[in-house]
Amino acid sequence: MLYLVIGGSGSGKSAYGEALLSRAEAKEKFYIATMEVFGREDRQRVERHRQMRAGKGFITIERARKIEGIWLGGGPSGGAVCLKGTQQPSGRDEGIGPERERPAALLESLSDLAANELFGESDEGLPEKGLPDGDDVEDAGGAWTGPGHRSDGLEGPGGLGEGLEGQAAAAFRRIQKGILHLREQCGLLVVVTDAVFSDGTLYPPETEAYIRLLGRLNAWTAGLADQVTEVVCGIPLQLKAGRAGQRADGTALADRRPMA
């Protein structure tokens, strides 16, 4: 099951995502932290999140990019996490076990991952893994097909230049593949992301490229997700109901729609 949680800065989305992970019945619960630390404010944020998840039994994986290189153990025999490549670890069970036997994971956050993939450097020791043309990536929200064009007919980040356009397209496809890779391994995958699209401010081309990339990723992930929740001022608003009206923890889903 895939659960998308979206909200603005300080909205409570991270706490809500962690609560979903805590309530999961999985024996192994992974917290995939994607933030790169560049200054004091970042360090304070990381420390705050560490305190939030202290004592919850999460297995933390710090991974700034290339999440398709993460293998989580599934099934009663346990598993392994492979962080230095994209090959399946030896000794892992072949195939995917029943959903209740798979681990649960929280990806915190899609917005950080998008920035890292678009602007960050390659991980040392991890080879670049390009996606060949024709790679079968599920597309619930459209994808770039070339500079300034997408398969869904929407305009690409116009005027950004072919180099930046190509970077955004490659980042989009890598993250798509990574989310599908994690979803296949998990009984529950919670993805936390930011809403950064409402201020109406004009930004430099690089920032505009990031905003467009995150918007496309949010739309694609929401289309793929079983449930989507927006957290506003600590209040969860269900935007997309789950399987047979169930929350990620299996409890009944109340009809809580935002007021028109």
Tab-separated table of C-alpha atoms in Angstrom:
chain	number	residue	atom	x	y	z
A	1	MET	CA	0.000	0.000	0.000
A	2	LEU	CA	1.252	3.468	-0.927
A	3	TYR	CA	0.249	6.459	1.208
A	4	LEU	CA	1.112	10.041	0.197
A	5	VAL	CA	1.178	12.739	2.895
A	6	ILE	CA	1.459	16.349	1.734
A	7	GLY	CA	1.608	19.612	3.659
A	8	GLY	CA	3.324	22.943	4.059
A	9	SER	CA	6.278	23.746	6.299
A	10	GLY	CA	5.465	23.079	9.955
A	11	SER	CA	2.062	21.598	9.094
A	12	GLY	CA	2.574	18.373	11.050
A	13	LYS	CA	2.936	16.192	7.957
A	14	SER	CA	6.105	14.502	9.230
A	15	ALA	CA	4.538	13.612	12.576
A	16	TYR	CA	1.496	12.236	10.762
A	17	GLY	CA	3.681	10.140	8.471
A	18	GLU	CA	5.621	8.751	11.432
A	19	ALA	CA	2.365	7.880	13.191
A	20	LEU	CA	1.304	5.850	10.157
A	21	LEU	CA	4.608	3.998	10.195
A	22	SER	CA	4.381	3.382	13.947
A	23	ARG	CA	0.930	1.798	13.608
A	24	ALA	CA	1.982	-0.530	10.807
A	25	GLU	CA	1.973	-4.225	11.709
A	26	ALA	CA	5.281	-4.911	9.963
A	27	LYS	CA	8.109	-6.445	11.982
A	28	GLU	CA	10.639	-4.115	10.338
A	29	LYS	CA	9.955	-0.391	9.943
A	30	PHE	CA	12.389	1.671	7.908
A	31	TYR	CA	12.793	5.443	8.039
A	32	ILE	CA	14.433	6.628	4.813
A	33	ALA	CA	15.899	10.094	5.447
A	34	THR	CA	16.743	11.983	2.249
A	35	MET	CA	17.815	15.379	3.595
A	36	GLU	CA	21.349	16.632	2.985
A	37	VAL	CA	22.722	18.869	5.744
A	38	PHE	CA	24.305	22.161	4.667
A	39	GLY	CA	24.043	24.462	7.695
A	40	ARG	CA	22.852	25.063	11.240
A	41	GLU	CA	19.164	25.214	10.330
A	42	ASP	CA	19.424	21.867	8.545
A	43	ARG	CA	21.219	20.314	11.511
A	44	GLN	CA	18.506	21.570	13.857
A	45	ARG	CA	15.817	20.098	11.620
A	46	VAL	CA	17.582	16.735	11.460
A	47	GLU	CA	17.995	16.676	15.249
A	48	ARG	CA	14.310	17.527	15.735
A	49	HIS	CA	13.288	14.643	13.490
A	50	ARG	CA	15.651	12.270	15.302
A	51	GLN	CA	14.019	13.189	18.600
A	52	MET	CA	10.560	12.673	17.080
A	53	ARG	CA	11.366	9.095	16.070
A	54	ALA	CA	13.462	8.159	19.125
A	55	GLY	CA	12.296	4.947	20.791
A	56	LYS	CA	9.895	4.016	17.987
A	57	GLY	CA	11.993	1.118	16.729
A	58	PHE	CA	12.593	2.533	13.261
A	59	ILE	CA	15.593	1.397	11.226
A	60	THR	CA	17.046	4.615	9.806
A	61	ILE	CA	18.561	4.742	6.323
A	62	GLU	CA	20.172	8.043	5.341
A	63	ARG	CA	19.968	8.220	1.568
A	64	ALA	CA	20.090	11.555	-0.246
A	65	ARG	CA	19.462	10.218	-3.749
A	66	LYS	CA	19.189	7.064	-5.892
A	67	ILE	CA	16.644	5.305	-3.711
A	68	GLU	CA	16.403	2.613	-6.375
A	69	GLY	CA	19.645	1.349	-4.780
A	70	ILE	CA	17.880	0.444	-1.514
A	71	TRP	CA	16.873	-3.157	-0.851
A	72	LEU	CA	14.700	-3.851	2.183
A	73	GLY	CA	14.355	-7.369	3.580
A	74	GLY	CA	10.926	-8.945	3.167
A	75	GLY	CA	9.516	-12.153	4.558
A	76	PRO	CA	10.028	-14.115	7.763
A	77	SER	CA	13.706	-14.804	7.074
A	78	GLY	CA	14.591	-11.131	7.479
A	79	GLY	CA	16.513	-9.161	4.935
A	80	ALA	CA	19.273	-6.775	4.115
A	81	VAL	CA	19.788	-3.222	3.024
A	82	CYS	CA	22.121	-2.705	0.074
A	83	LEU	CA	23.373	0.887	-0.110
A	84	LYS	CA	26.425	0.567	-2.355
A	85	GLY	CA	24.777	-0.573	-5.548
A	86	THR	CA	21.587	-1.625	-7.189
A	87	GLN	CA	22.071	-5.385	-7.202
A	88	GLN	CA	19.779	-7.580	-5.138
A	89	PRO	CA	21.684	-8.738	-2.003
A	90	SER	CA	22.637	-12.389	-1.961
A	91	GLY	CA	20.553	-14.564	0.353
A	92	ARG	CA	17.406	-12.468	-0.050
A	93	ASP	CA	14.224	-14.443	-0.641
A	94	GLU	CA	13.304	-14.757	-4.307
A	95	GLY	CA	10.027	-13.073	-5.147
A	96	ILE	CA	7.816	-10.913	-2.971
A	97	GLY	CA	6.128	-12.348	0.098
A	98	PRO	CA	2.610	-11.640	1.390
A	99	GLU	CA	1.946	-7.979	2.196
A	100	ARG	CA	1.708	-8.611	5.951
A	101	GLU	CA	5.221	-10.116	5.922
A	102	ARG	CA	6.842	-7.222	4.088
A	103	PRO	CA	8.519	-4.312	5.882
A	104	ALA	CA	6.972	-0.872	6.181
A	105	ALA	CA	8.878	2.263	5.196
A	106	LEU	CA	8.597	6.035	5.427
A	107	LEU	CA	10.278	8.186	2.772
A	108	GLU	CA	11.038	11.578	4.345
A	109	SER	CA	10.845	13.445	2.078
A	110	LEU	CA	10.036	13.493	-1.636
A	111	SER	CA	10.728	17.235	-1.771
A	112	ASP	CA	14.272	16.834	-0.422
A	113	LEU	CA	14.881	13.892	-2.741
A	114	ALA	CA	13.777	15.931	-5.766
A	115	ALA	CA	16.216	18.739	-4.904
A	116	ASN	CA	19.059	16.278	-4.349
A	117	GLU	CA	18.431	14.455	-7.621
A	118	LEU	CA	18.125	17.694	-9.597
A	119	PHE	CA	21.064	19.621	-8.149
A	120	GLY	CA	23.184	17.225	-6.074
A	121	GLU	CA	26.404	15.409	-6.851
A	122	SER	CA	26.595	11.679	-7.511
A	123	ASP	CA	27.085	9.437	-4.486
A	124	GLU	CA	30.672	8.290	-4.140
A	125	GLY	CA	31.051	4.589	-4.785
A	126	LEU	CA	27.641	4.252	-6.397
A	127	PRO	CA	27.801	4.088	-10.197
A	128	GLU	CA	25.522	6.259	-12.269
A	129	LYS	CA	22.522	4.194	-13.306
A	130	GLY	CA	20.885	5.696	-16.369
A	131	LEU	CA	17.453	4.577	-17.477
A	132	PRO	CA	17.480	3.361	-21.085
A	133	ASP	CA	14.890	4.547	-23.573
A	134	GLY	CA	11.746	2.453	-23.347
A	135	ASP	CA	12.255	1.618	-19.658
A	136	ASP	CA	8.898	0.470	-18.294
A	137	VAL	CA	8.072	3.067	-15.631
A	138	GLU	CA	4.429	3.407	-14.609
A	139	ASP	CA	3.196	6.904	-15.506
A	140	ALA	CA	0.094	8.092	-13.653
A	141	GLY	CA	0.818	11.774	-14.122
A	142	GLY	CA	2.716	12.318	-17.359
A	143	ALA	CA	6.437	12.347	-18.055
A	144	TRP	CA	8.885	14.417	-20.037
A	145	THR	CA	9.509	13.182	-23.585
A	146	GLY	CA	12.009	15.858	-24.594
A	147	PRO	CA	12.930	19.490	-23.998
A	148	GLY	CA	9.736	21.461	-23.390
A	149	HIS	CA	7.347	18.545	-24.024
A	150	ARG	CA	5.606	15.879	-21.956
A	151	SER	CA	3.681	12.787	-22.945
A	152	ASP	CA	0.506	14.248	-21.398
A	153	GLY	CA	0.646	17.334	-23.637
A	154	LEU	CA	1.619	19.789	-20.900
A	155	GLU	CA	4.412	22.254	-21.474
A	156	GLY	CA	7.776	21.492	-19.918
A	157	PRO	CA	9.822	24.048	-17.965
A	158	GLY	CA	9.980	26.477	-20.891
A	159	GLY	CA	13.027	28.678	-21.343
A	160	LEU	CA	15.174	26.715	-18.934
A	161	GLY	CA	17.571	25.377	-21.507
A	162	GLU	CA	18.043	21.835	-22.698
A	163	GLY	CA	20.645	21.046	-20.014
A	164	LEU	CA	18.420	21.861	-17.047
A	165	GLU	CA	15.422	20.363	-18.807
A	166	GLY	CA	17.341	17.125	-19.279
A	167	GLN	CA	18.388	17.093	-15.619
A	168	ALA	CA	14.780	17.495	-14.513
A	169	ALA	CA	13.607	14.739	-16.845
A	170	ALA	CA	16.307	12.354	-15.607
A	171	ALA	CA	15.540	13.176	-11.958
A	172	PHE	CA	11.821	12.592	-12.569
A	173	ARG	CA	12.425	9.164	-14.054
A	174	ARG	CA	14.936	8.072	-11.388
A	175	ILE	CA	12.567	9.004	-8.572
A	176	GLN	CA	9.651	7.279	-10.306
A	177	LYS	CA	11.670	4.097	-10.547
A	178	GLY	CA	12.846	4.406	-6.939
A	179	ILE	CA	9.323	4.789	-5.550
A	180	LEU	CA	8.081	1.818	-7.578
A	181	HIS	CA	11.090	-0.177	-6.354
A	182	LEU	CA	10.289	0.580	-2.704
A	183	ARG	CA	6.567	0.014	-3.128
A	184	GLU	CA	7.196	-3.455	-4.507
A	185	GLN	CA	9.155	-4.397	-1.383
A	186	CYS	CA	6.876	-2.860	1.252
A	187	GLY	CA	3.545	-3.794	2.753
A	188	LEU	CA	3.166	-0.085	3.519
A	189	LEU	CA	5.143	2.756	1.955
A	190	VAL	CA	4.472	6.265	3.292
A	191	VAL	CA	5.818	9.159	1.205
A	192	VAL	CA	5.954	12.619	2.786
A	193	THR	CA	6.180	15.665	0.529
A	194	ASP	CA	5.846	19.446	0.603
A	195	ALA	CA	3.283	21.817	-0.871
A	196	VAL	CA	5.348	24.719	-2.260
A	197	PHE	CA	3.162	25.965	-5.076
A	198	SER	CA	0.941	28.726	-3.665
A	199	ASP	CA	3.033	31.845	-3.049
A	200	GLY	CA	2.804	33.305	-6.558
A	201	THR	CA	6.403	34.533	-6.466
A	202	LEU	CA	8.659	34.521	-9.514
A	203	TYR	CA	11.894	32.608	-8.968
A	204	PRO	CA	15.146	32.076	-10.894
A	205	PRO	CA	14.983	29.383	-13.610
A	206	GLU	CA	16.674	26.763	-11.412
A	207	THR	CA	14.104	27.194	-8.641
A	208	GLU	CA	11.253	27.154	-11.149
A	209	ALA	CA	12.633	23.887	-12.529
A	210	TYR	CA	12.611	22.390	-9.033
A	211	ILE	CA	9.040	23.546	-8.322
A	212	ARG	CA	7.837	22.072	-11.611
A	213	LEU	CA	9.670	18.811	-10.932
A	214	LEU	CA	8.183	18.471	-7.452
A	215	GLY	CA	4.720	19.314	-8.761
A	216	ARG	CA	4.971	16.579	-11.383
A	217	LEU	CA	6.258	14.083	-8.816
A	218	ASN	CA	3.492	14.938	-6.340
A	219	ALA	CA	0.835	14.510	-9.045
A	220	TRP	CA	2.322	11.226	-10.255
A	221	THR	CA	2.664	9.816	-6.728
A	222	ALA	CA	-0.878	10.895	-5.811
A	223	GLY	CA	-2.187	9.087	-8.883
A	224	LEU	CA	-0.311	5.958	-7.899
A	225	ALA	CA	-1.159	6.126	-4.179
A	226	ASP	CA	-3.904	4.162	-2.444
A	227	GLN	CA	-4.459	7.086	-0.087
A	228	VAL	CA	-3.559	10.785	-0.095
A	229	THR	CA	-3.770	13.033	2.972
A	230	GLU	CA	-3.068	16.751	3.222
A	231	VAL	CA	-2.067	17.936	6.690
A	232	VAL	CA	-3.072	21.521	7.485
A	233	CYS	CA	-2.268	23.014	10.920
A	234	GLY	CA	-1.893	19.484	12.273
A	235	ILE	CA	-5.313	18.439	10.917
A	236	PRO	CA	-5.308	15.551	8.388
A	237	LEU	CA	-7.672	16.049	5.445
A	238	GLN	CA	-8.280	12.926	3.369
A	239	LEU	CA	-8.019	13.760	-0.331
A	240	LYS	CA	-8.081	10.196	-1.640
A	241	ALA	CA	-9.594	7.222	0.190
A	242	GLY	CA	-7.800	3.920	0.545
A	243	ARG	CA	-8.821	0.368	-0.127
A	244	ALA	CA	-12.452	-0.239	0.767
A	245	GLY	CA	-12.521	2.877	2.955
A	246	GLN	CA	-9.583	1.850	5.122
A	247	ARG	CA	-6.741	3.906	6.534
A	248	ALA	CA	-3.168	2.683	6.254
A	249	ASP	CA	-3.455	1.187	9.753
A	250	GLY	CA	-6.594	-0.748	8.769
A	251	THR	CA	-9.103	1.357	10.719
A	252	ALA	CA	-12.277	2.787	9.178
A	253	LEU	CA	-11.837	5.943	7.165
A	254	ALA	CA	-14.105	8.832	8.164
A	255	ASP	CA	-15.383	11.127	5.436
A	256	ARG	CA	-13.332	14.242	6.251
A	257	ARG	CA	-13.199	16.427	3.162
A	258	PRO	CA	-11.995	20.035	3.226
A	259	MET	CA	-14.821	22.563	3.179
A	260	ALA	CA	-15.592	24.101	-0.211
